[in-house]
Amino acid sequence: MARGVAGVLRRAYTSRVRVLLSTRNLHSFRESESRFLGNPVSDVPTRRFGSENPVRIRLPWNDYRFGSFVISKVRGFSSTVDSNGGNDDMEDCGRSVGSGSESDDYDEEGVVNELSDVDECLINDSAVSESSSEAARALNDRYQDPVDLYRELRESEVRSKLQRSEWDTLHEIFGYFAQSGWAANQALAIYIGKSFFPTAVSKFRDFFFEKCRIEVVQDLVPVGPTDEAVKFLFPVFVEFCIEEFPDEIKRFKSIVDTADLTKPATWFPFARAMKRKIVYHCGPTNSGKTYNALQRFMEAKNGLYCSPLRLLAMEVFDKVNVLGIYCSLLTGQEKKHVPFAKHVSCTVEMVSTDELYEVAVIDEIQMMADPSRGHAWTKALLGLKADEIHLCGDPSVLDIVRKMCADTGDELVEEHYERFKPLVVEAKTLLGDLKNVKSGDCVVAFSRREIFEVKMAIEKHTNHRCCVIYGALPPETRRQQANLFNDQENEYDVLVASDAVGMGLNLNIRRVVFYSLSKYNGDKMVPVGASQVKQIAGRAGRRGSRYPDGLTTTLHAEDLNYLIECLQQPFDEVTKVGLFPFFEQIELFAAQVPDMAFSALLKHFGKHCKLDGSYFLCRHDHVKKVANMLEKVPGLSLEERFNFCFAPVNIRNPKAMYHLFRFASTYSLDMPVNIAMGMPKGSAKNDTELLALESKHQILSTYLWLSNQFEEKNFPFVEKVEAMATNIAELLGESLIKASWKMESKEEKVKGQNKEGRGYERPASLIKLVHKRKEEEFGLKEIPIK
Ligand SMILES: Nc1ncnc2c1ncn2[C@@H]1O[C@H](COP(=O)(O)OP(=O)(O)OP(=O)(O)O)[C@@H](O)[C@H]1O
Ligand SMILES: [Mg+2]
């Protein structure tokens, strides 16, 4: 029986292990497999497993073969080489190579991906003495076939009497083996996972001690705990594992197979069957990328515009309809179907890969590299069924798009753009004083608190009035604030905004002033990244706006050099883009680990998933947090749970979390989900009331999102909720216009620091400039940035 299973495993092993036995290359299993099946990569006889009478081809030990691949030069163990001659292994030590999973990066809970690289540097680091090399050579000459050696061990009935020193050295050798990153990586090829590897080695050690002839021990001991010893033992270890652990191997294989995220291009066979033309509108901000892509969108018989933000999707929806092209709107929260419309403006998460389009536009394509949302852009690019796909974005993902198009077989046309007008850095700065703000300025701050502090300070100390835009505001309110700012007929001539203005919005901004260049990343204050600085600064001086010439500067002189550095930095080249499994993939995976809680399942998936080198698994800690909370709601199917967990909710807002919990609980009882939330009577009179309005809107937004995922009978109050949401968005708008309160806790904080009466003051710049240039270097010159 065991042999039967082993036979199956060996067949599987032979067919799988056609790629060089390195974890880094597990991702390319499939590729190499198909390459192999179509066109055998080796003309050297391969070792076969699985037939009734396996043909054992004797090869010298130093050419020991796994499938068609060779662990070459065992004696010198310089590298692992595949039969195609590709050399991949040891030189990468110490570098993070571009393949395998990135789970180590994304999972802050310290989940280690079973398939990710382990440090193979051990191999190179070990000092190999002349005598042990000599001993290794002798060992390899003596035992030329690992299979023979394994058989001999298996059949042996004598336990050798070892001397204490031999026993100690053997232990050291096996200890070294267990620590070997190289061996752990190679073992993955036979589906010995990283967590099981130490157990397998320990069992192998016991087996070896139990069965090994004294002569073999005496030949091995002089080699000592070295890589050479590991290389010698490894093929024997493989034989042992295949025979000893068929169940573990089978289990791990099924898990790995169902967590396979390699070859994402093949997930969309219909898109692959098409000859698509991809047009990449590549350039910096304000260079006309979206404008040109939208021209093609509007000319087409039918089209799809995929936006990074609800606000932009709404803007395109309005603009296109005004121009007489019927266009519907589709976001997570709203479906506005325009009769006879053949065009759709949607948020990128809502992309359907089922519809056929003549033209699709994917805006801000560089977002493919976003750690959390990247997968939506990747899916759109790989899966859209459109004759023409227009990508708008900066050059950071150009190379990877080229690679993806080569994989999909799509034609790629590149259109390069320059900024209409160069962005100019004002070296004078605001000299630390918000009184120097001018009409048409957008002051950018990176927290809600700072935004209000700046607004209040400007309104108190100058005659300017401020609009505000930040992430927690509903898109309708952001839009109302943007219109108020753009409209020249009122007193609102300054905008105070967070990085939420960074994408695509067309605002009448003359100058972008960075209030600070640091932001809180959830853990600590960090400098804002160069690409984000560019994106935000690029909001100044839009073509067709009142201020076609863009200026940018900082509030404080000490931040200026960092701003210039960011603007002058070339775009980073992205090497990996985001992926996330579809529900069906999670479902298949779940079948391998029955009874596992959903949050643990996601964690487990992250641990076992297999990715090609150009992809990473998107972060989903937010989803896991919701999943944890919803563990207490019984009776949800996996799919229902999946949908609830992806609902947009602010996990730091206990009220929002409570309502989501309530929605899920009511739904699980198959009762109509109601909203049970009081409406505020008027606009907010202080920051606490404003926060409450924001929070209420977010809860309503979650309800609307869920109503689009589930049946109407479960979420029957959509109209009522929509009306409430509109009402609250209006109240928020009114509140922002009236807002003149002081930020309470800030005041307390200032009191605590004995700074009462000192007026407005920004905390000192947090950017520590390493290469601080002298002020004279810039003087009051204006520095144009291309
Ligand atoms: N050929 C054109 N004729 C008239 N207006 C144009 C033209 N090209 C661009 N514009 C206008 O210039 C402004 C910036 O263009 P667009 O939004 O396309 O830039 P972008 O490169 O997509 O910028 P971002 O990276 O910030 O999204 C818009 O207001 C757009 O309407
Ligand atoms: Mg654009």
GROMACS .gro file of N, CA, C and O in nm, residues 456-534:
model
  316
  456MET      N    1  -0.810   7.652   1.046
  456MET     CA    2  -0.850   7.749   1.150
  456MET      C    3  -0.745   7.861   1.160
  456MET      O    4  -0.780   7.977   1.173
  457ALA      N    5  -0.617   7.822   1.152
  457ALA     CA    6  -0.512   7.923   1.165
  457ALA      C    7  -0.517   8.022   1.050
  457ALA      O    8  -0.508   8.143   1.071
  458ILE      N    9  -0.533   7.971   0.928
  458ILE     CA   10  -0.537   8.061   0.812
  458ILE      C   11  -0.657   8.156   0.823
  458ILE      O   12  -0.646   8.276   0.800
  459GLU      N   13  -0.770   8.098   0.860
  459GLU     CA   14  -0.891   8.181   0.866
  459GLU      C   15  -0.883   8.282   0.981
  459GLU      O   16  -0.942   8.389   0.974
  460LYS      N   17  -0.809   8.247   1.084
  460LYS     CA   18  -0.796   8.339   1.197
  460LYS      C   19  -0.698   8.453   1.167
  460LYS      O   20  -0.723   8.568   1.200
  461HIS      N   21  -0.587   8.415   1.102
  461HIS     CA   22  -0.480   8.514   1.087
  461HIS      C   23  -0.477   8.584   0.951
  461HIS      O   24  -0.395   8.672   0.929
  462THR      N   25  -0.561   8.542   0.856
  462THR     CA   26  -0.561   8.607   0.724
  462THR      C   27  -0.707   8.629   0.682
  462THR      O   28  -0.800   8.588   0.751
  463ASN      N   29  -0.721   8.688   0.563
  463ASN     CA   30  -0.858   8.709   0.513
  463ASN      C   31  -0.903   8.595   0.421
  463ASN      O   32  -1.009   8.602   0.361
  464HIS      N   33  -0.821   8.492   0.407
  464HIS     CA   34  -0.858   8.382   0.318
  464HIS      C   35  -0.957   8.290   0.387
  464HIS      O   36  -0.957   8.276   0.508
  465ARG      N   37  -1.040   8.226   0.305
  465ARG     CA   38  -1.129   8.120   0.356
  465ARG      C   39  -1.083   7.988   0.295
  465ARG      O   40  -1.038   7.983   0.180
  466CYS      N   41  -1.098   7.881   0.370
  466CYS     CA   42  -1.040   7.752   0.325
  466CYS      C   43  -1.145   7.645   0.302
  466CYS      O   44  -1.236   7.627   0.384
  467CYS      N   45  -1.128   7.573   0.192
  467CYS     CA   46  -1.202   7.448   0.170
  467CYS      C   47  -1.111   7.335   0.220
  467CYS      O   48  -0.989   7.351   0.224
  468VAL      N   49  -1.171   7.220   0.253
  468VAL     CA   50  -1.087   7.108   0.295
  468VAL      C   51  -1.123   6.980   0.218
  468VAL      O   52  -1.239   6.958   0.184
  469ILE      N   53  -1.022   6.902   0.191
  469ILE     CA   54  -1.044   6.770   0.129
  469ILE      C   55  -0.957   6.669   0.203
  469ILE      O   56  -0.836   6.688   0.216
  470TYR      N   57  -1.020   6.566   0.256
  470TYR     CA   58  -0.942   6.457   0.319
  470TYR      C   59  -1.019   6.327   0.305
  470TYR      O   60  -1.140   6.326   0.274
  471GLY      N   61  -0.948   6.218   0.328
  471GLY     CA   62  -1.000   6.086   0.295
  471GLY      C   63  -1.130   6.047   0.362
  471GLY      O   64  -1.213   5.979   0.301
  472ALA      N   65  -1.152   6.092   0.486
  472ALA     CA   66  -1.272   6.047   0.558
  472ALA      C   67  -1.399   6.115   0.510
  472ALA      O   68  -1.509   6.077   0.550
  473LEU      N   69  -1.385   6.216   0.426
  473LEU     CA   70  -1.504   6.284   0.376
  473LEU      C   71  -1.567   6.202   0.264
  473LEU      O   72  -1.496   6.145   0.181
  474PRO      N   73  -1.699   6.199   0.257
  474PRO     CA   74  -1.761   6.129   0.145
  474PRO      C   75  -1.725   6.198   0.013
  474PRO      O   76  -1.701   6.319   0.013
  475PRO      N   77  -1.721   6.123  -0.097
  475PRO     CA   78  -1.682   6.185  -0.224
  475PRO      C   79  -1.770   6.305  -0.260
  475PRO      O   80  -1.721   6.402  -0.315
  476GLU      N   81  -1.897   6.296  -0.225
  476GLU     CA   82  -1.987   6.408  -0.258
  476GLU      C   83  -1.942   6.536  -0.188
  476GLU      O   84  -1.943   6.645  -0.247
  477THR      N   85  -1.899   6.522  -0.063
  477THR     CA   86  -1.855   6.641   0.012
  477THR      C   87  -1.721   6.691  -0.041
  477THR      O   88  -1.699   6.811  -0.053
  478ARG      N   89  -1.634   6.597  -0.077
  478ARG     CA   90  -1.504   6.637  -0.134
  478ARG      C   91  -1.528   6.717  -0.262
  478ARG      O   92  -1.461   6.815  -0.290
  479ARG      N   93  -1.623   6.667  -0.337
  479ARG     CA   94  -1.654   6.731  -0.464
  479ARG      C   95  -1.712   6.871  -0.441
  479ARG      O   96  -1.676   6.966  -0.510
  480GLN      N   97  -1.798   6.880  -0.343
  480GLN     CA   98  -1.859   7.009  -0.311
  480GLN      C   99  -1.750   7.108  -0.270
  480GLN      O  100  -1.750   7.223  -0.310
  481GLN      N  101  -1.653   7.059  -0.191
  481GLN     CA  102  -1.543   7.144  -0.146
  481GLN      C  103  -1.453   7.183  -0.265
  481GLN      O  104  -1.410   7.297  -0.275
  482ALA      N  105  -1.429   7.086  -0.355
  482ALA     CA  106  -1.346   7.114  -0.472
  482ALA      C  107  -1.415   7.219  -0.560
  482ALA      O  108  -1.349   7.313  -0.608
  483ASN      N  109  -1.546   7.207  -0.577
  483ASN     CA  110  -1.619   7.304  -0.660
  483ASN      C  111  -1.616   7.442  -0.597
  483ASN      O  112  -1.599   7.543  -0.666
  484LEU      N  113  -1.628   7.443  -0.466
  484LEU     CA  114  -1.626   7.570  -0.393
  484LEU      C  115  -1.491   7.639  -0.415
  484LEU      O  116  -1.483   7.760  -0.434
  485PHE      N  117  -1.385   7.557  -0.412
  485PHE     CA  118  -1.251   7.613  -0.430
  485PHE      C  119  -1.229   7.657  -0.575
  485PHE      O  120  -1.172   7.764  -0.602
  486ASN      N  121  -1.276   7.575  -0.670
  486ASN     CA  122  -1.253   7.606  -0.811
  486ASN      C  123  -1.332   7.730  -0.856
  486ASN      O  124  -1.289   7.803  -0.945
  487ASP      N  125  -1.447   7.750  -0.794
  487ASP     CA  126  -1.533   7.860  -0.832
  487ASP      C  127  -1.470   7.993  -0.788
  487ASP      O  128  -1.444   8.013  -0.670
  488GLN      N  129  -1.448   8.081  -0.882
  488GLN     CA  130  -1.379   8.208  -0.850
  488GLN      C  131  -1.473   8.311  -0.789
  488GLN      O  132  -1.429   8.416  -0.745
  489GLU      N  133  -1.600   8.282  -0.791
  489GLU     CA  134  -1.698   8.383  -0.749
  489GLU      C  135  -1.722   8.385  -0.598
  489GLU      O  136  -1.817   8.445  -0.553
  490ASN      N  137  -1.645   8.312  -0.522
  490ASN     CA  138  -1.668   8.317  -0.377
  490ASN      C  139  -1.537   8.344  -0.303
  490ASN      O  140  -1.432   8.359  -0.365
  491GLU      N  141  -1.547   8.349  -0.173
  491GLU     CA  142  -1.428   8.386  -0.093
  491GLU      C  143  -1.337   8.268  -0.059
  491GLU      O  144  -1.233   8.285   0.002
  492TYR      N  145  -1.380   8.148  -0.099
  492TYR     CA  146  -1.299   8.029  -0.065
  492TYR      C  147  -1.186   8.013  -0.166
  492TYR      O  148  -1.204   7.955  -0.271
  493ASP      N  149  -1.073   8.068  -0.135
  493ASP     CA  150  -0.964   8.072  -0.233
  493ASP      C  151  -0.842   7.991  -0.191
  493ASP      O  152  -0.742   7.989  -0.260
  494VAL      N  153  -0.850   7.924  -0.077
  494VAL     CA  154  -0.739   7.838  -0.034
  494VAL      C  155  -0.796   7.699  -0.004
  494VAL      O  156  -0.907   7.685   0.047
  495LEU      N  157  -0.718   7.600  -0.042
  495LEU     CA  158  -0.759   7.462  -0.016
  495LEU      C  159  -0.662   7.402   0.085
  495LEU      O  160  -0.540   7.420   0.073
  496VAL      N  161  -0.716   7.334   0.185
  496VAL     CA  162  -0.628   7.260   0.277
  496VAL      C  163  -0.665   7.114   0.261
  496VAL      O  164  -0.782   7.077   0.274
  497ALA      N  165  -0.567   7.033   0.225
  497ALA     CA  166  -0.603   6.897   0.187
  497ALA      C  167  -0.500   6.796   0.234
  497ALA      O  168  -0.385   6.829   0.262
  498SER      N  169  -0.546   6.671   0.239
  498SER     CA  170  -0.453   6.562   0.268
  498SER      C  171  -0.405   6.506   0.134
  498SER      O  172  -0.437   6.560   0.028
  499ASP      N  173  -0.336   6.392   0.140
  499ASP     CA  174  -0.290   6.331   0.016
  499ASP      C  175  -0.407   6.284  -0.070
  499ASP      O  176  -0.387   6.238  -0.182
  500ALA      N  177  -0.529   6.296  -0.018
  500ALA     CA  178  -0.646   6.258  -0.098
  500ALA      C  179  -0.659   6.342  -0.224
  500ALA      O  180  -0.731   6.304  -0.316
  501VAL      N  181  -0.588   6.457  -0.233
  501VAL     CA  182  -0.596   6.536  -0.358
  501VAL      C  183  -0.497   6.484  -0.461
  501VAL      O  184  -0.495   6.530  -0.574
  502GLY      N  185  -0.417   6.388  -0.420
  502GLY     CA  186  -0.304   6.345  -0.504
  502GLY      C  187  -0.339   6.281  -0.636
  502GLY      O  188  -0.257   6.278  -0.727
  503MET      N  189  -0.458   6.229  -0.648
  503MET     CA  190  -0.484   6.151  -0.770
  503MET      C  191  -0.587   6.214  -0.863
  503MET      O  192  -0.702   6.229  -0.827
  504GLY      N  193  -0.538   6.249  -0.981
  504GLY     CA  194  -0.626   6.281  -1.093
  504GLY      C  195  -0.712   6.404  -1.086
  504GLY      O  196  -0.749   6.458  -1.189
  505LEU      N  197  -0.746   6.452  -0.965
  505LEU     CA  198  -0.842   6.563  -0.957
  505LEU      C  199  -0.791   6.688  -1.027
  505LEU      O  200  -0.674   6.723  -1.019
  506ASN      N  201  -0.882   6.756  -1.096
  506ASN     CA  202  -0.845   6.881  -1.161
  506ASN      C  203  -0.894   6.997  -1.076
  506ASN      O  204  -1.013   7.022  -1.067
  507LEU      N  205  -0.800   7.061  -1.013
  507LEU     CA  206  -0.835   7.171  -0.922
  507LEU      C  207  -0.760   7.297  -0.968
  507LEU      O  208  -0.652   7.288  -1.026
  508ASN      N  209  -0.819   7.411  -0.937
  508ASN     CA  210  -0.755   7.538  -0.974
  508ASN      C  211  -0.647   7.575  -0.875
  508ASN      O  212  -0.659   7.672  -0.802
  509ILE      N  213  -0.542   7.497  -0.870
  509ILE     CA  214  -0.437   7.522  -0.771
  509ILE      C  215  -0.320   7.597  -0.837
  509ILE      O  216  -0.270   7.553  -0.941
  510ARG      N  217  -0.281   7.706  -0.776
  510ARG     CA  218  -0.167   7.782  -0.829
  510ARG      C  219  -0.037   7.726  -0.769
  510ARG      O  220   0.062   7.709  -0.837
  511ARG      N  221  -0.046   7.698  -0.637
  511ARG     CA  222   0.076   7.656  -0.568
  511ARG      C  223   0.041   7.549  -0.464
  511ARG      O  224  -0.055   7.565  -0.389
  512VAL      N  225   0.120   7.442  -0.464
  512VAL     CA  226   0.103   7.340  -0.359
  512VAL      C  227   0.206   7.369  -0.249
  512VAL      O  228   0.327   7.372  -0.277
  513VAL      N  229   0.158   7.390  -0.128
  513VAL     CA  230   0.248   7.419  -0.016
  513VAL      C  231   0.245   7.299   0.079
  513VAL      O  232   0.139   7.265   0.131
  514PHE      N  233   0.359   7.237   0.099
  514PHE     CA  234   0.362   7.124   0.193
  514PHE      C  235   0.378   7.176   0.334
  514PHE      O  236   0.480   7.236   0.369
  515TYR      N  237   0.276   7.153   0.412
  515TYR     CA  238   0.276   7.194   0.552
  515TYR      C  239   0.381   7.113   0.627
  515TYR      O  240   0.451   7.161   0.713
  516SER      N  241   0.389   6.987   0.591
  516SER     CA  242   0.499   6.905   0.642
  516SER      C  243   0.524   6.798   0.537
  516SER      O  244   0.447   6.782   0.442
  517LEU      N  245   0.633   6.725   0.554
  517LEU     CA  246   0.662   6.618   0.458
  517LEU      C  247   0.680   6.485   0.532
  517LEU      O  248   0.756   6.398   0.490
  518SER      N  249   0.611   6.475   0.646
  518SER     CA  250   0.614   6.350   0.722
  518SER      C  251   0.471   6.307   0.746
  518SER      O  252   0.383   6.392   0.756
  519LYS      N  253   0.453   6.179   0.757
  519LYS     CA  254   0.318   6.136   0.795
  519LYS      C  255   0.326   6.012   0.882
  519LYS      O  256   0.427   5.940   0.882
  520TYR      N  257   0.218   5.991   0.953
  520TYR     CA  258   0.212   5.878   1.044
  520TYR      C  259   0.175   5.755   0.963
  520TYR      O  260   0.076   5.756   0.889
  521ASN      N  261   0.253   5.650   0.975
  521ASN     CA  262   0.224   5.531   0.893
  521ASN      C  263   0.148   5.423   0.973
  521ASN      O  264   0.146   5.308   0.935
  522GLY      N  265   0.089   5.466   1.084
  522GLY     CA  266   0.015   5.370   1.165
  522GLY      C  267   0.100   5.322   1.281
  522GLY      O  268   0.051   5.263   1.376
  523ASP      N  269   0.230   5.352   1.271
  523ASP     CA  270   0.324   5.305   1.372
  523ASP      C  271   0.412   5.421   1.418
  523ASP      O  272   0.429   5.447   1.536
  524LYS      N  273   0.466   5.492   1.318
  524LYS     CA  274   0.553   5.606   1.353
  524LYS      C  275   0.550   5.709   1.240
  524LYS      O  276   0.492   5.683   1.134
  525MET      N  277   0.613   5.822   1.266
  525MET     CA  278   0.621   5.925   1.163
  525MET      C  279   0.730   5.887   1.063
  525MET      O  280   0.840   5.851   1.102
  526VAL      N  281   0.696   5.895   0.936
  526VAL     CA  282   0.794   5.862   0.833
  526VAL      C  283   0.788   5.970   0.725
  526VAL      O  284   0.684   6.032   0.705
  527PRO      N  285   0.899   5.991   0.653
  527PRO     CA  286   0.894   6.088   0.544
  527PRO      C  287   0.797   6.040   0.436
  527PRO      O  288   0.786   5.920   0.410
  528VAL      N  289   0.728   6.133   0.375
  528VAL     CA  290   0.637   6.097   0.266
  528VAL      C  291   0.723   6.055   0.146
  528VAL      O  292   0.824   6.118   0.116
  529GLY      N  293   0.683   5.949   0.080
  529GLY     CA  294   0.763   5.895  -0.030
  529GLY      C  295   0.770   5.990  -0.150
  529GLY      O  296   0.679   6.069  -0.173
  530ALA      N  297   0.881   5.978  -0.224
  530ALA     CA  298   0.906   6.070  -0.335
  530ALA      C  299   0.794   6.067  -0.440
  530ALA      O  300   0.751   6.171  -0.490
  531SER      N  301   0.744   5.948  -0.470
  531SER     CA  302   0.644   5.942  -0.578
  531SER      C  303   0.515   6.011  -0.533
  531SER      O  304   0.447   6.076  -0.613
  532GLN      N  305   0.484   5.998  -0.405
  532GLN     CA  306   0.363   6.064  -0.356
  532GLN      C  307   0.381   6.216  -0.353
  532GLN      O  308   0.289   6.290  -0.389
  533VAL      N  309   0.501   6.258  -0.316
  533VAL     CA  310   0.529   6.402  -0.316
  533VAL      C  311   0.510   6.456  -0.458
  533VAL      O  312   0.445   6.558  -0.480
  534LYS      N  313   0.563   6.384  -0.555
  534LYS     CA  314   0.551   6.427  -0.696
  534LYS      C  315   0.406   6.437  -0.738
  534LYS      O  316   0.363   6.530  -0.804
   0.00000   0.00000   0.00000
